[in-house]
Amino acid sequence: MLGWEFPPILTGGLGTACYGLSKALSNYVDLTLIIPRAEKSLTLDGVKILGLNYLGLEEELAYEEPSVSYNTFTDVTYVDANLNPYPMGIMFTQISKPVLKAEDVRNLYNTNESYGPNIMDKVATYAEVVTKIALNKEFDVIHAHDWITYPAAVKLKEATGKPLVLHIHSLETDRVGTHAKHQVNAVYEIEKKGMEAADRLIPVSHFTKSCAMDHYYIPEYKFHPVYNAIDPEPTFRLEKQGDEKIVLFLGRITFQKGPEFMAETAFKLLQRYQNVRFFVAGIGDQLQKLKDTCYAMGIYDKFIFAGFLNKPKVREILAQADVYFMPSVSEPFGLSALEAAQFDIPSVLSIQSGVAEVMNHALKADYWDTDRFANYIYALLNYEGIRNDMIENTEQEIDAMSWDQSAQDVHKVYQTCV
Amino acid sequence: MTSICLYFQIHQPIRLKNYTFFQIGYDHQYDDVQLNYQILNKVADRCYLPVNALLLEMIKKHKGKFKVAFSISGVALEQFVQYRPEVITSIRRLVDTGCVEILSETYYHSLASVYSPEEFTKQVKKHRDTIKYLFDIEPTTFRNTELIYSDAVAQQVADMGYYDTILAEGAPQLIENDDASFVFKAGETDLHLLLRHYKLSDDIAFRFPDQSWEHYPLTPEKFAKWVHTLDGKADTINLFMDYETFGEHKGAETGILEFLRNMPEAVLDNENFSFLTPAETVKAYKAKQQLDVPSEITWADAERDLSGWNHNHMQKDALKKLYGLEALVKESKSREFADIFGRLQTSDHLYYMSTKYWNDGVRQTFSPYKSPYDAYIIYMNALSDFEQLVKSTL
């Protein structure tokens, strides 16, 4: 299995999902996970984790270079500014030749920045090194997570002929908008070529499946959606100061997450109800614009912009929030909604999110339907009955979810192609 | 002798429009006029008018041997008058045959018997006035919303002094199905009690079109045969069901109308059998025994209780807020407010909030809303506006 983000360094749902899935999957298959950067302290029962940042690479690299090269993915030299899937805006990136000296490889990945301005170097090197490592190993299926690992996965398939399964946690068309397909966009091209080469595709929702079909023109037979899950975790509630209600927005402040629709919803709600504050946890390229909008609307004082929060801080605010609000324009899954649900927070979600497919007891509206969002949030803040029913019913749903179920579903997908 | 007592329930709620919090304080009109108009017309065309015509034809054909009873909610009558007055005309024609009994109920098809005895009495009187006005009838048989029944309900109804008969469910927790086929004495009161034979009733109302049912297809002859097995073992077989079963819940294509057309003939084939209205039934037989029902039963769901209406947090919350307004409405002394208050009590509003059968397709088709949560939010928003409105006048 080829992954990119992995605990303890996470920037979004990708690493969390990879972790949960590989842990559960190790009960069904013999799993080797190759990631750019592993912590020696982190081990997972039954999973062999290889991190390029600390492996004795000299031995691993002693093999013949395979005949297929990375060139197929390097037709495009420049990539769009929004290439970066997770925080930290970078502008233009030139794809370099992969580095192959072991020490350089280690240095390349020994950083807390999983993406960064040299992301394409990292991706290209990863493809080279992974192929060399994997050619020396026995395996039946190649399983790769998101575009950063697709070049490696495709290269490995071309070198070995083994079945290729690509997991889709998010797409460039989610991250930058559907116009990605009309522009010169290296990430889009990588995703498209990867999906075309793949034998099976595992999107994290039916929503993402339809995005991949609509925007990447991939035939339906390849898709086997498998939902993300959440494992039980103890939660708690904190008494908050004052009686003001808290609506929580958690995530990157990017186009994809619909911050402008949050502002519009807040504006509408605040016309009729003022005992509320919007807590925004996260950063991103739309943060300043969001602040400007709120200021212009005269609702800035009803917002708290907390910036990027680490996990304990996130849990602290989850323990106080009254409503979880996710108006994403295009959300492949939205794992954070399940985390919020564990904290007994009722959710208001956009229909354009994968998690809406598994949360029957959330309130849902189209991402642009801010009237409906405002109406839902008003109800959750004012009427006791609906809160209690949603919480109780969601609890049952969450209890029935497990990464083990997702792993079983993934295992079934493997069985269709080996 | 054994008789069949057929009673059909006619009810159409006045559904609420998508009332949002933006409207609270500004918009005091809560009804989805267009939707109510559409549904009433659809059901009138598929059920009320054609089936009324069919019953009239059957009554004439059987020359007084075929009889039925109707209970029609006030909110349904109101909508007939407003949108399809010919339905009222066709019911009058049925009444004129002398073979049709009209029953009494709450005007608003409400749960008031459980939550407010005073409101209950008011609504029953309002319904009596309407029945008197439209059909010139003073009913002597009472049937409560969803057949809600208990000793306490019987006592309230008896105390009103108009009635000698009341209907209830032959609930399995109360009595064996075939043992229910007699006239009973309703608790300590002097009312007669008739219990629904749920098995035979539901064979028609629910199982009829079910192709996986072992007895599919149900023919009039087969049904008559089942009825005839009770010859000598039963006084009255009470078949109570929604009138909309015929043509609406079960479309004409299922053959349900043909079944209805031919069933009486098949039953009357055995001359020990006859059809009687509830009022005639209680005169024809002596009460077998007194039946005590300490806690409420209804004709709904497997549990035969009120849980479809007052089970979850939303329903409890809504009912609390609703009946919490009773004193305010009374204080306002406004007839208009009393009417709005009554409409908000229609049981369907609460039923739409039920999460009991989240994935049950049947319930979803009855609800005009996307989910029980939407139903609740709309209702609570409307109720909040009404509360403000009433308070603003005091």
JSON list of C-alpha atoms in Angstrom, two decimals, chain A residues 268-269 272-273 351 360-365 370-372 374-376 378-379 383-386 388-390 392-393, chain B residues 18-26 312-315 317 321 355 358-359 370-371 373-374 376-377 380-382 384:
[
{"chain": "A", "resi": 268, "resn": "LYS", "atom": "CA", "xyz": [-29.06, 35.46, 7.45]},
{"chain": "A", "resi": 269, "resn": "LEU", "atom": "CA", "xyz": [-29.23, 33.76, 10.81]},
{"chain": "A", "resi": 272, "resn": "ARG", "atom": "CA", "xyz": [-33.18, 37.07, 13.47]},
{"chain": "A", "resi": 273, "resn": "TYR", "atom": "CA", "xyz": [-31.04, 35.50, 16.14]},
{"chain": "A", "resi": 351, "resn": "ILE", "atom": "CA", "xyz": [-25.59, 17.50, 0.23]},
{"chain": "A", "resi": 360, "resn": "ASN", "atom": "CA", "xyz": [-29.09, 9.93, 7.89]},
{"chain": "A", "resi": 361, "resn": "HIS", "atom": "CA", "xyz": [-29.65, 11.98, 11.00]},
{"chain": "A", "resi": 362, "resn": "ALA", "atom": "CA", "xyz": [-27.85, 15.14, 9.93]},
{"chain": "A", "resi": 363, "resn": "LEU", "atom": "CA", "xyz": [-29.62, 18.14, 8.42]},
{"chain": "A", "resi": 364, "resn": "LYS", "atom": "CA", "xyz": [-28.65, 18.61, 4.80]},
{"chain": "A", "resi": 365, "resn": "ALA", "atom": "CA", "xyz": [-29.00, 21.24, 2.12]},
{"chain": "A", "resi": 370, "resn": "THR", "atom": "CA", "xyz": [-28.03, 29.35, 2.74]},
{"chain": "A", "resi": 371, "resn": "ASP", "atom": "CA", "xyz": [-31.68, 30.01, 3.57]},
{"chain": "A", "resi": 372, "resn": "ARG", "atom": "CA", "xyz": [-32.08, 26.37, 4.41]},
{"chain": "A", "resi": 374, "resn": "ALA", "atom": "CA", "xyz": [-29.84, 29.23, 8.41]},
{"chain": "A", "resi": 375, "resn": "ASN", "atom": "CA", "xyz": [-33.26, 27.72, 9.08]},
{"chain": "A", "resi": 376, "resn": "TYR", "atom": "CA", "xyz": [-31.66, 24.45, 10.22]},
{"chain": "A", "resi": 378, "resn": "TYR", "atom": "CA", "xyz": [-31.85, 28.33, 13.96]},
{"chain": "A", "resi": 379, "resn": "ALA", "atom": "CA", "xyz": [-33.90, 25.23, 14.77]},
{"chain": "A", "resi": 383, "resn": "TYR", "atom": "CA", "xyz": [-35.67, 23.79, 19.70]},
{"chain": "A", "resi": 384, "resn": "GLU", "atom": "CA", "xyz": [-34.60, 21.15, 22.18]},
{"chain": "A", "resi": 385, "resn": "GLY", "atom": "CA", "xyz": [-36.48, 18.17, 20.75]},
{"chain": "A", "resi": 386, "resn": "ILE", "atom": "CA", "xyz": [-34.67, 17.92, 17.45]},
{"chain": "A", "resi": 388, "resn": "ASN", "atom": "CA", "xyz": [-31.95, 15.16, 21.33]},
{"chain": "A", "resi": 389, "resn": "ASP", "atom": "CA", "xyz": [-33.40, 12.99, 18.58]},
{"chain": "A", "resi": 390, "resn": "MET", "atom": "CA", "xyz": [-30.57, 13.75, 16.18]},
{"chain": "A", "resi": 392, "resn": "GLU", "atom": "CA", "xyz": [-29.52, 9.77, 19.90]},
{"chain": "A", "resi": 393, "resn": "ASN", "atom": "CA", "xyz": [-30.08, 8.54, 16.38]},
{"chain": "B", "resi": 18, "resn": "ASN", "atom": "CA", "xyz": [-42.34, 25.16, 4.37]},
{"chain": "B", "resi": 19, "resn": "TYR", "atom": "CA", "xyz": [-42.50, 27.76, 7.11]},
{"chain": "B", "resi": 20, "resn": "THR", "atom": "CA", "xyz": [-39.00, 29.01, 7.97]},
{"chain": "B", "resi": 21, "resn": "PHE", "atom": "CA", "xyz": [-37.71, 31.03, 10.90]},
{"chain": "B", "resi": 22, "resn": "PHE", "atom": "CA", "xyz": [-37.44, 34.04, 8.58]},
{"chain": "B", "resi": 23, "resn": "GLN", "atom": "CA", "xyz": [-41.25, 34.19, 8.59]},
{"chain": "B", "resi": 24, "resn": "ILE", "atom": "CA", "xyz": [-41.72, 34.13, 12.36]},
{"chain": "B", "resi": 25, "resn": "GLY", "atom": "CA", "xyz": [-43.31, 37.39, 13.38]},
{"chain": "B", "resi": 26, "resn": "TYR", "atom": "CA", "xyz": [-44.27, 38.33, 9.82]},
{"chain": "B", "resi": 312, "resn": "ASN", "atom": "CA", "xyz": [-39.57, 10.80, 20.26]},
{"chain": "B", "resi": 313, "resn": "HIS", "atom": "CA", "xyz": [-38.12, 13.99, 21.74]},
{"chain": "B", "resi": 314, "resn": "MET", "atom": "CA", "xyz": [-39.42, 16.15, 18.91]},
{"chain": "B", "resi": 315, "resn": "GLN", "atom": "CA", "xyz": [-42.99, 14.95, 19.34]},
{"chain": "B", "resi": 317, "resn": "ASP", "atom": "CA", "xyz": [-41.38, 18.81, 22.76]},
{"chain": "B", "resi": 321, "resn": "LYS", "atom": "CA", "xyz": [-45.26, 23.63, 23.40]},
{"chain": "B", "resi": 355, "resn": "THR", "atom": "CA", "xyz": [-38.73, 8.45, 13.55]},
{"chain": "B", "resi": 358, "resn": "TRP", "atom": "CA", "xyz": [-37.15, 5.76, 9.64]},
{"chain": "B", "resi": 359, "resn": "ASN", "atom": "CA", "xyz": [-36.77, 3.50, 6.64]},
{"chain": "B", "resi": 370, "resn": "LYS", "atom": "CA", "xyz": [-38.32, 15.48, 3.35]},
{"chain": "B", "resi": 371, "resn": "SER", "atom": "CA", "xyz": [-37.76, 14.05, 6.79]},
{"chain": "B", "resi": 373, "resn": "TYR", "atom": "CA", "xyz": [-36.70, 16.70, 11.17]},
{"chain": "B", "resi": 374, "resn": "ASP", "atom": "CA", "xyz": [-38.06, 19.01, 8.50]},
{"chain": "B", "resi": 376, "resn": "TYR", "atom": "CA", "xyz": [-40.64, 19.24, 13.23]},
{"chain": "B", "resi": 377, "resn": "ILE", "atom": "CA", "xyz": [-38.79, 22.42, 12.26]},
{"chain": "B", "resi": 380, "resn": "MET", "atom": "CA", "xyz": [-42.08, 24.54, 15.61]},
{"chain": "B", "resi": 381, "resn": "ASN", "atom": "CA", "xyz": [-41.48, 27.65, 13.52]},
{"chain": "B", "resi": 382, "resn": "ALA", "atom": "CA", "xyz": [-45.20, 28.00, 12.85]},
{"chain": "B", "resi": 384, "resn": "SER", "atom": "CA", "xyz": [-43.47, 30.00, 17.55]}
]
